[in-house]
Short mmCIF file of C-alpha atoms and ligand atoms in Angstrom, two decimals:
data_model
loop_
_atom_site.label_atom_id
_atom_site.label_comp_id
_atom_site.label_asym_id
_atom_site.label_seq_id
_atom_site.Cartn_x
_atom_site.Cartn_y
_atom_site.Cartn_z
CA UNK A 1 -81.88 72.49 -30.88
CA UNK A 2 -78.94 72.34 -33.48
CA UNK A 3 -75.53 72.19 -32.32
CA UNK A 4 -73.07 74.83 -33.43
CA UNK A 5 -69.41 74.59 -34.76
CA UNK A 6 -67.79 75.15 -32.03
CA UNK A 7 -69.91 72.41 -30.06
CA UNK A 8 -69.40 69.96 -33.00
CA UNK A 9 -65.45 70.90 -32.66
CA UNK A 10 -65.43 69.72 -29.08
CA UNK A 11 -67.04 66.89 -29.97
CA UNK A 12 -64.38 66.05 -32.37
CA UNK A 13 -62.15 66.32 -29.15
CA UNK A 14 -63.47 64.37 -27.20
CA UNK A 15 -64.13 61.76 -29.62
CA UNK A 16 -60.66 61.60 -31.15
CA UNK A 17 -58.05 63.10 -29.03
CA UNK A 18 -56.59 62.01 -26.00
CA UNK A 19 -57.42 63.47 -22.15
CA UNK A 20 -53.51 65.35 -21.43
CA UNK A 21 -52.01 65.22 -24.55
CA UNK A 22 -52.02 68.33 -26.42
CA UNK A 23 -50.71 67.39 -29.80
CA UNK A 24 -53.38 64.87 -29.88
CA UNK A 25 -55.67 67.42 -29.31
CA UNK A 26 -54.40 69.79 -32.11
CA UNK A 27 -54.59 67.26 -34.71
CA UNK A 28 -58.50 66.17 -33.62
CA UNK A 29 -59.12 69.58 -34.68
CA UNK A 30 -57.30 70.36 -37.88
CA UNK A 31 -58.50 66.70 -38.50
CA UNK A 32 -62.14 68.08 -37.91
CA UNK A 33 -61.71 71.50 -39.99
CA UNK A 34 -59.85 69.35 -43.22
CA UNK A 35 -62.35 66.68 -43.33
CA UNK A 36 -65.62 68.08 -41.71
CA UNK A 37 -65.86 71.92 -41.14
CA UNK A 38 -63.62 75.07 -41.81
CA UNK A 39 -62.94 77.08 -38.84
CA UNK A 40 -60.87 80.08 -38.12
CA UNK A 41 -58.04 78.29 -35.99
CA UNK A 42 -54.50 79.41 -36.69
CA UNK A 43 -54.39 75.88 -38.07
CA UNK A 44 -51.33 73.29 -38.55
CA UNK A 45 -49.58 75.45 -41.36
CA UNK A 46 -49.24 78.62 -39.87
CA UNK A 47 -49.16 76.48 -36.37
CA UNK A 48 -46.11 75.33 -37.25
CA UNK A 49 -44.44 79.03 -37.51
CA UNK A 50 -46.21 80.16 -34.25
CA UNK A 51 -45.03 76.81 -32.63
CA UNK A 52 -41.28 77.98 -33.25
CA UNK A 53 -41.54 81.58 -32.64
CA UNK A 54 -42.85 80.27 -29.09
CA UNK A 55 -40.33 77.75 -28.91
CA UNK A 56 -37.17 80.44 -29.85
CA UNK A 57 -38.82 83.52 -27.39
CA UNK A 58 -39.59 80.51 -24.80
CA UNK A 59 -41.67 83.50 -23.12
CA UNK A 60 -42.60 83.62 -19.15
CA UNK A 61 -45.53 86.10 -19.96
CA UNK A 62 -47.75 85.53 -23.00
CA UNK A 63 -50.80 87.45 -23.93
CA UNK A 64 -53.36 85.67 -26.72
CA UNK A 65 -55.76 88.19 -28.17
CA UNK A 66 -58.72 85.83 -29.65
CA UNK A 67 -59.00 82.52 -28.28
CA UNK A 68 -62.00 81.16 -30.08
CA UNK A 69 -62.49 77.39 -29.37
CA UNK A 70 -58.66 77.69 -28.10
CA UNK A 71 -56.54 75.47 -30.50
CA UNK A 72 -54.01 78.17 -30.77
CA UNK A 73 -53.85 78.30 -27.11
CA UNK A 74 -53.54 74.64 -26.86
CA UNK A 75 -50.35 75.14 -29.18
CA UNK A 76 -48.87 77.86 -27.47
CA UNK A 77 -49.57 76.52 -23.86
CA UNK A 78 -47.87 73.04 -24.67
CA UNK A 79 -44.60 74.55 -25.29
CA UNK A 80 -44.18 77.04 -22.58
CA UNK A 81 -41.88 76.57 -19.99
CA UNK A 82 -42.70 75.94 -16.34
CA UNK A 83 -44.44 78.95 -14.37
CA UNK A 84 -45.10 80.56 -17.50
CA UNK A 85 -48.69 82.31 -17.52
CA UNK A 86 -50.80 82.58 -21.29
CA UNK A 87 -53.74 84.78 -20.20
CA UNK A 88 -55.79 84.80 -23.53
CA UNK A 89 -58.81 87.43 -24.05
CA UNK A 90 -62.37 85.69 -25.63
CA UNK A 91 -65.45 88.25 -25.69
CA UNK A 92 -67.92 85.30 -26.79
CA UNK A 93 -69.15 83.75 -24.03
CA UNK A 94 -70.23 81.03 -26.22
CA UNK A 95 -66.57 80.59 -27.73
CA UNK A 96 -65.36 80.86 -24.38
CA UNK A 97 -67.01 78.60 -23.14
CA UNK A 98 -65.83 75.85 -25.52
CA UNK A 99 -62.15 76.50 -25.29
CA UNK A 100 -62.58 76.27 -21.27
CA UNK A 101 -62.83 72.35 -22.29
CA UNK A 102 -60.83 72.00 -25.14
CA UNK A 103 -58.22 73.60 -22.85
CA UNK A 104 -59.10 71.09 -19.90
CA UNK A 105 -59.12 68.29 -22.45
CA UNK A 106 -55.63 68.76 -23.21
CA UNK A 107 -54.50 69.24 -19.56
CA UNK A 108 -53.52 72.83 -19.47
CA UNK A 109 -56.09 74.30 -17.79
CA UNK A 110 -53.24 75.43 -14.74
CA UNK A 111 -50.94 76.83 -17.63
CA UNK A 112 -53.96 78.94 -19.02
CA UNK A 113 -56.00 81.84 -17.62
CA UNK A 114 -58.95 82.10 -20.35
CA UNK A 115 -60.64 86.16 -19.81
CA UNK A 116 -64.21 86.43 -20.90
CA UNK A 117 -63.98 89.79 -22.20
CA UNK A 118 -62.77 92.33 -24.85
CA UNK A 119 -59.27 93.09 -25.39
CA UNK A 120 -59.89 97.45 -25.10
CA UNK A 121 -61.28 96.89 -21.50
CA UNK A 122 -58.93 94.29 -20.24
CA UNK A 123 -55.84 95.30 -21.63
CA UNK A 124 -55.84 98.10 -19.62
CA UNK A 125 -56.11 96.06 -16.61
CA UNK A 126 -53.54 93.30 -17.23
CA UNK A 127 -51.27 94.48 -14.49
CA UNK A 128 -53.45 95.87 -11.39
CA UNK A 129 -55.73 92.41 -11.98
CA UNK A 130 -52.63 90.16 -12.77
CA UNK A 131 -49.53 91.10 -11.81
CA UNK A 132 -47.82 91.09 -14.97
CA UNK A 133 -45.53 93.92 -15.81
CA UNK A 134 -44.59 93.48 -19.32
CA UNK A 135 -45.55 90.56 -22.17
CA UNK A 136 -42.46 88.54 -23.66
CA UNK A 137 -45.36 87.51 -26.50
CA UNK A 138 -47.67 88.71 -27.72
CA UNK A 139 -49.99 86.30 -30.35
CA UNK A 140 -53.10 89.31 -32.29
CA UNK A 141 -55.40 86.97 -33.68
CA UNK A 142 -59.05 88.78 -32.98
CA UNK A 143 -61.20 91.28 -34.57
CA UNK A 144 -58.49 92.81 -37.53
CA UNK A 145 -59.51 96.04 -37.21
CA UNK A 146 -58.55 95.77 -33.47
CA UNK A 147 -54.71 94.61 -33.73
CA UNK A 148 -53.99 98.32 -34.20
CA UNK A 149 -55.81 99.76 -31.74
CA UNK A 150 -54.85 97.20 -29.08
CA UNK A 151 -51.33 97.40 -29.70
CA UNK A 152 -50.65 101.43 -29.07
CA UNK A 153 -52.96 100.26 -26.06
CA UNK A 154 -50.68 98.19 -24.98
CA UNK A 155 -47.71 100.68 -25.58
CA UNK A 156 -49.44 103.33 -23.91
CA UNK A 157 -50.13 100.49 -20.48
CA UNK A 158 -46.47 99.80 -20.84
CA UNK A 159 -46.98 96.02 -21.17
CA UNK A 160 -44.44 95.69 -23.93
CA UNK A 161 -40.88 96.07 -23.12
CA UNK A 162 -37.70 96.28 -25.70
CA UNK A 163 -37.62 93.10 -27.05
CA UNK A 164 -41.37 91.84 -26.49
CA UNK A 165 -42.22 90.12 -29.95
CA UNK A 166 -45.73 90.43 -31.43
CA UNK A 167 -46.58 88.14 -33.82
CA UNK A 168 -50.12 88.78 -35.31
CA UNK A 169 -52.04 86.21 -38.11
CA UNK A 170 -53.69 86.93 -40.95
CA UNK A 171 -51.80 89.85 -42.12
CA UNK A 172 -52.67 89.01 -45.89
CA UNK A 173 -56.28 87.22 -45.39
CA UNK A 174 -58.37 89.02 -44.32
CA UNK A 175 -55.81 91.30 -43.92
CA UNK A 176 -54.46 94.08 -41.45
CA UNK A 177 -53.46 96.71 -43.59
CA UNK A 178 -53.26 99.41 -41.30
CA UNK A 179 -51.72 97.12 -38.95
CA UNK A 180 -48.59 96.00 -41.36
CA UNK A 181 -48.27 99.60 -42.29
CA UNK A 182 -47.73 100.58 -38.49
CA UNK A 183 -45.37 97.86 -37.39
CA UNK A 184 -43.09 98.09 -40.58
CA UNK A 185 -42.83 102.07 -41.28
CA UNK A 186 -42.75 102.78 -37.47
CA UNK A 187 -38.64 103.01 -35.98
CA UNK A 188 -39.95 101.16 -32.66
CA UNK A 189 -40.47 98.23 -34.39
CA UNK A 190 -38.55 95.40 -36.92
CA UNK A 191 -40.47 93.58 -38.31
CA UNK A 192 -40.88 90.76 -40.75
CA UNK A 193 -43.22 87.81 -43.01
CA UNK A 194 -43.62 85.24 -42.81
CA UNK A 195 -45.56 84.01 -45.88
CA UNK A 196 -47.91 80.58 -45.28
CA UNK A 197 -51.66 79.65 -46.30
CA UNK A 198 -54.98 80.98 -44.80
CA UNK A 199 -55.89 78.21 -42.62
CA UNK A 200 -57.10 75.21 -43.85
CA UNK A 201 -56.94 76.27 -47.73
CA UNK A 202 -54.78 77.25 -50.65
CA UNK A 203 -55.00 81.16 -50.02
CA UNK A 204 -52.23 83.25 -49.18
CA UNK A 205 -51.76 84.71 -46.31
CA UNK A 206 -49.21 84.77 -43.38
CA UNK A 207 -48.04 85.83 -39.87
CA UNK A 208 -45.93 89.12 -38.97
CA UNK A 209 -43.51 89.13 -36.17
CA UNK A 210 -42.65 92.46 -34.94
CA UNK A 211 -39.59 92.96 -32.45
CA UNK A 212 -40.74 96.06 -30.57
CA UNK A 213 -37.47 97.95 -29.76
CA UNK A 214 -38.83 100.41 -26.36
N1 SAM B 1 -56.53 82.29 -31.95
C1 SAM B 1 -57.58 81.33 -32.28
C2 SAM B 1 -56.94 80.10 -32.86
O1 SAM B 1 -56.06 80.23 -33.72
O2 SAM B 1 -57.32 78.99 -32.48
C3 SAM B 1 -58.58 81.90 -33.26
C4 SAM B 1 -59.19 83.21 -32.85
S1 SAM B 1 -60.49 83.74 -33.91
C5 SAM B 1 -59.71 84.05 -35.43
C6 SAM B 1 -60.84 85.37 -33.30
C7 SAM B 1 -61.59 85.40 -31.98
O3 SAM B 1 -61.42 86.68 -31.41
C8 SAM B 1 -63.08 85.18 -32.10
O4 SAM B 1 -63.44 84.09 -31.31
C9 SAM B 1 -63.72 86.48 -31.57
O5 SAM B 1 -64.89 86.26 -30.83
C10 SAM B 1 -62.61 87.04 -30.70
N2 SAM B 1 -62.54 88.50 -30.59
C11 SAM B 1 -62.65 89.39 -31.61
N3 SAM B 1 -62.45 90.63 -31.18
C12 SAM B 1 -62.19 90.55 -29.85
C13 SAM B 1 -61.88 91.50 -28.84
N4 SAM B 1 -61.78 92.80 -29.13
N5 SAM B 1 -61.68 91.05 -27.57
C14 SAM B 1 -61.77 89.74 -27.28
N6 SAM B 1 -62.04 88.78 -28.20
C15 SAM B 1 -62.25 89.19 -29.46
MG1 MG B 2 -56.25 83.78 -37.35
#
């Protein structure tokens, strides 16, 4: 049987990056998706800005909202404090499946608690099945029609307090139109751009970090 991308990403993993070290880890894979095969990772240009939003909010609670083969969580794992807790949301088992060891691989696996399951049933949940009250962060990087949606869910669950930050890719490309319009005409929120490259190529797009004000 033929392998798929995400099995042929792993592979890149294990092949080029090193067991514990995270950065190594990140770089096997935009490595992988520059030279071999495009994949929809935040990747190392847009990386960079989610890097130091995570590094400035240096967040106890973070919730990821699409974790695909998990390079993003990778990134955003490595830089949290000590006792922080990433829970991240993956509905394909498949996917999920593949960041499980691409997690492990870079030694985070106690940092990380990886949900196979969609965001509209689980979000509901977060507190009752985790204990957490409210997010510090908040990365939207799923289904685009969804980042919506999910956040007045999370509103309405009260898992964002005044000052959580949401910051949400691919606000240009593909694009969350409905999404922008939301965060930046509604008073609860300030919000701003921050203009990079769709992943891995020349296209514009960007990330949008909303403060959300209670
Ligand atoms: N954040 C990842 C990164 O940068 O490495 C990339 C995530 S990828 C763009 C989006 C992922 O969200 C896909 O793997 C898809 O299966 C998953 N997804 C889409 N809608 C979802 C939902 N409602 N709940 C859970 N996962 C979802
Ligand atoms: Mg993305």
């Amino acid at each position: 049987t033929q392998s798929t991308r995400p099995q042929r990403l792993l592979g890149a993993v294990q092949k080029n990056a090193t067991r514990g070290d995270p950065r190594s880890v990140v770089q096997a894979i935009d490595q992988f998706c520059r030279q071999k095969e495009w994949a929809m990772n935040v990747g190392d240009e847009k990386g960079c800005i989610l890097d130091s939003v995570v590094s400035e909010v240096n967040p106890a609670t973070v919730l990821e909202l699409g974790t695909y083969c998990g390079y993003s969580t990778v990134r955003i794992a490595s830089l949290l404090p000590p006792h922080a807790k990433l829970i991240t949301l993956e509905f394909n088992p498949d996917f999920a499946a593949i960041a499980r060891q691409v997690i492990a691989w870079a030694g985070l696996e106690d940092k990380v608690h990886l949900i196979e399951g969609a965001s509209g049933d689980w979000i509901p949940k977060m507190t009752e099945q985790f204990g957490v009250k409210t997010f510090d962060l908040v990365f939207l990087d799923h289904w685009k029609d969804r980042y919506l949606p999910d956040t007045m869910l999370m509103e309405e669950c009260g898992l964002l307090r005044k000052g959580s930050i949401l910051l949400a890719d691919n606000v240009i490309c593909p694009g969350t139109p409905d999404y922008l319009e939301y965060v930046r005409s509604s008073p609860r929120y300030e919000s701003q751009y921050f203009k990079s490259h769709l992943e891995y190529t020349k296209v514009e797009d960007g990330l949008e970090k909303s403060v959300f004000l209670g």
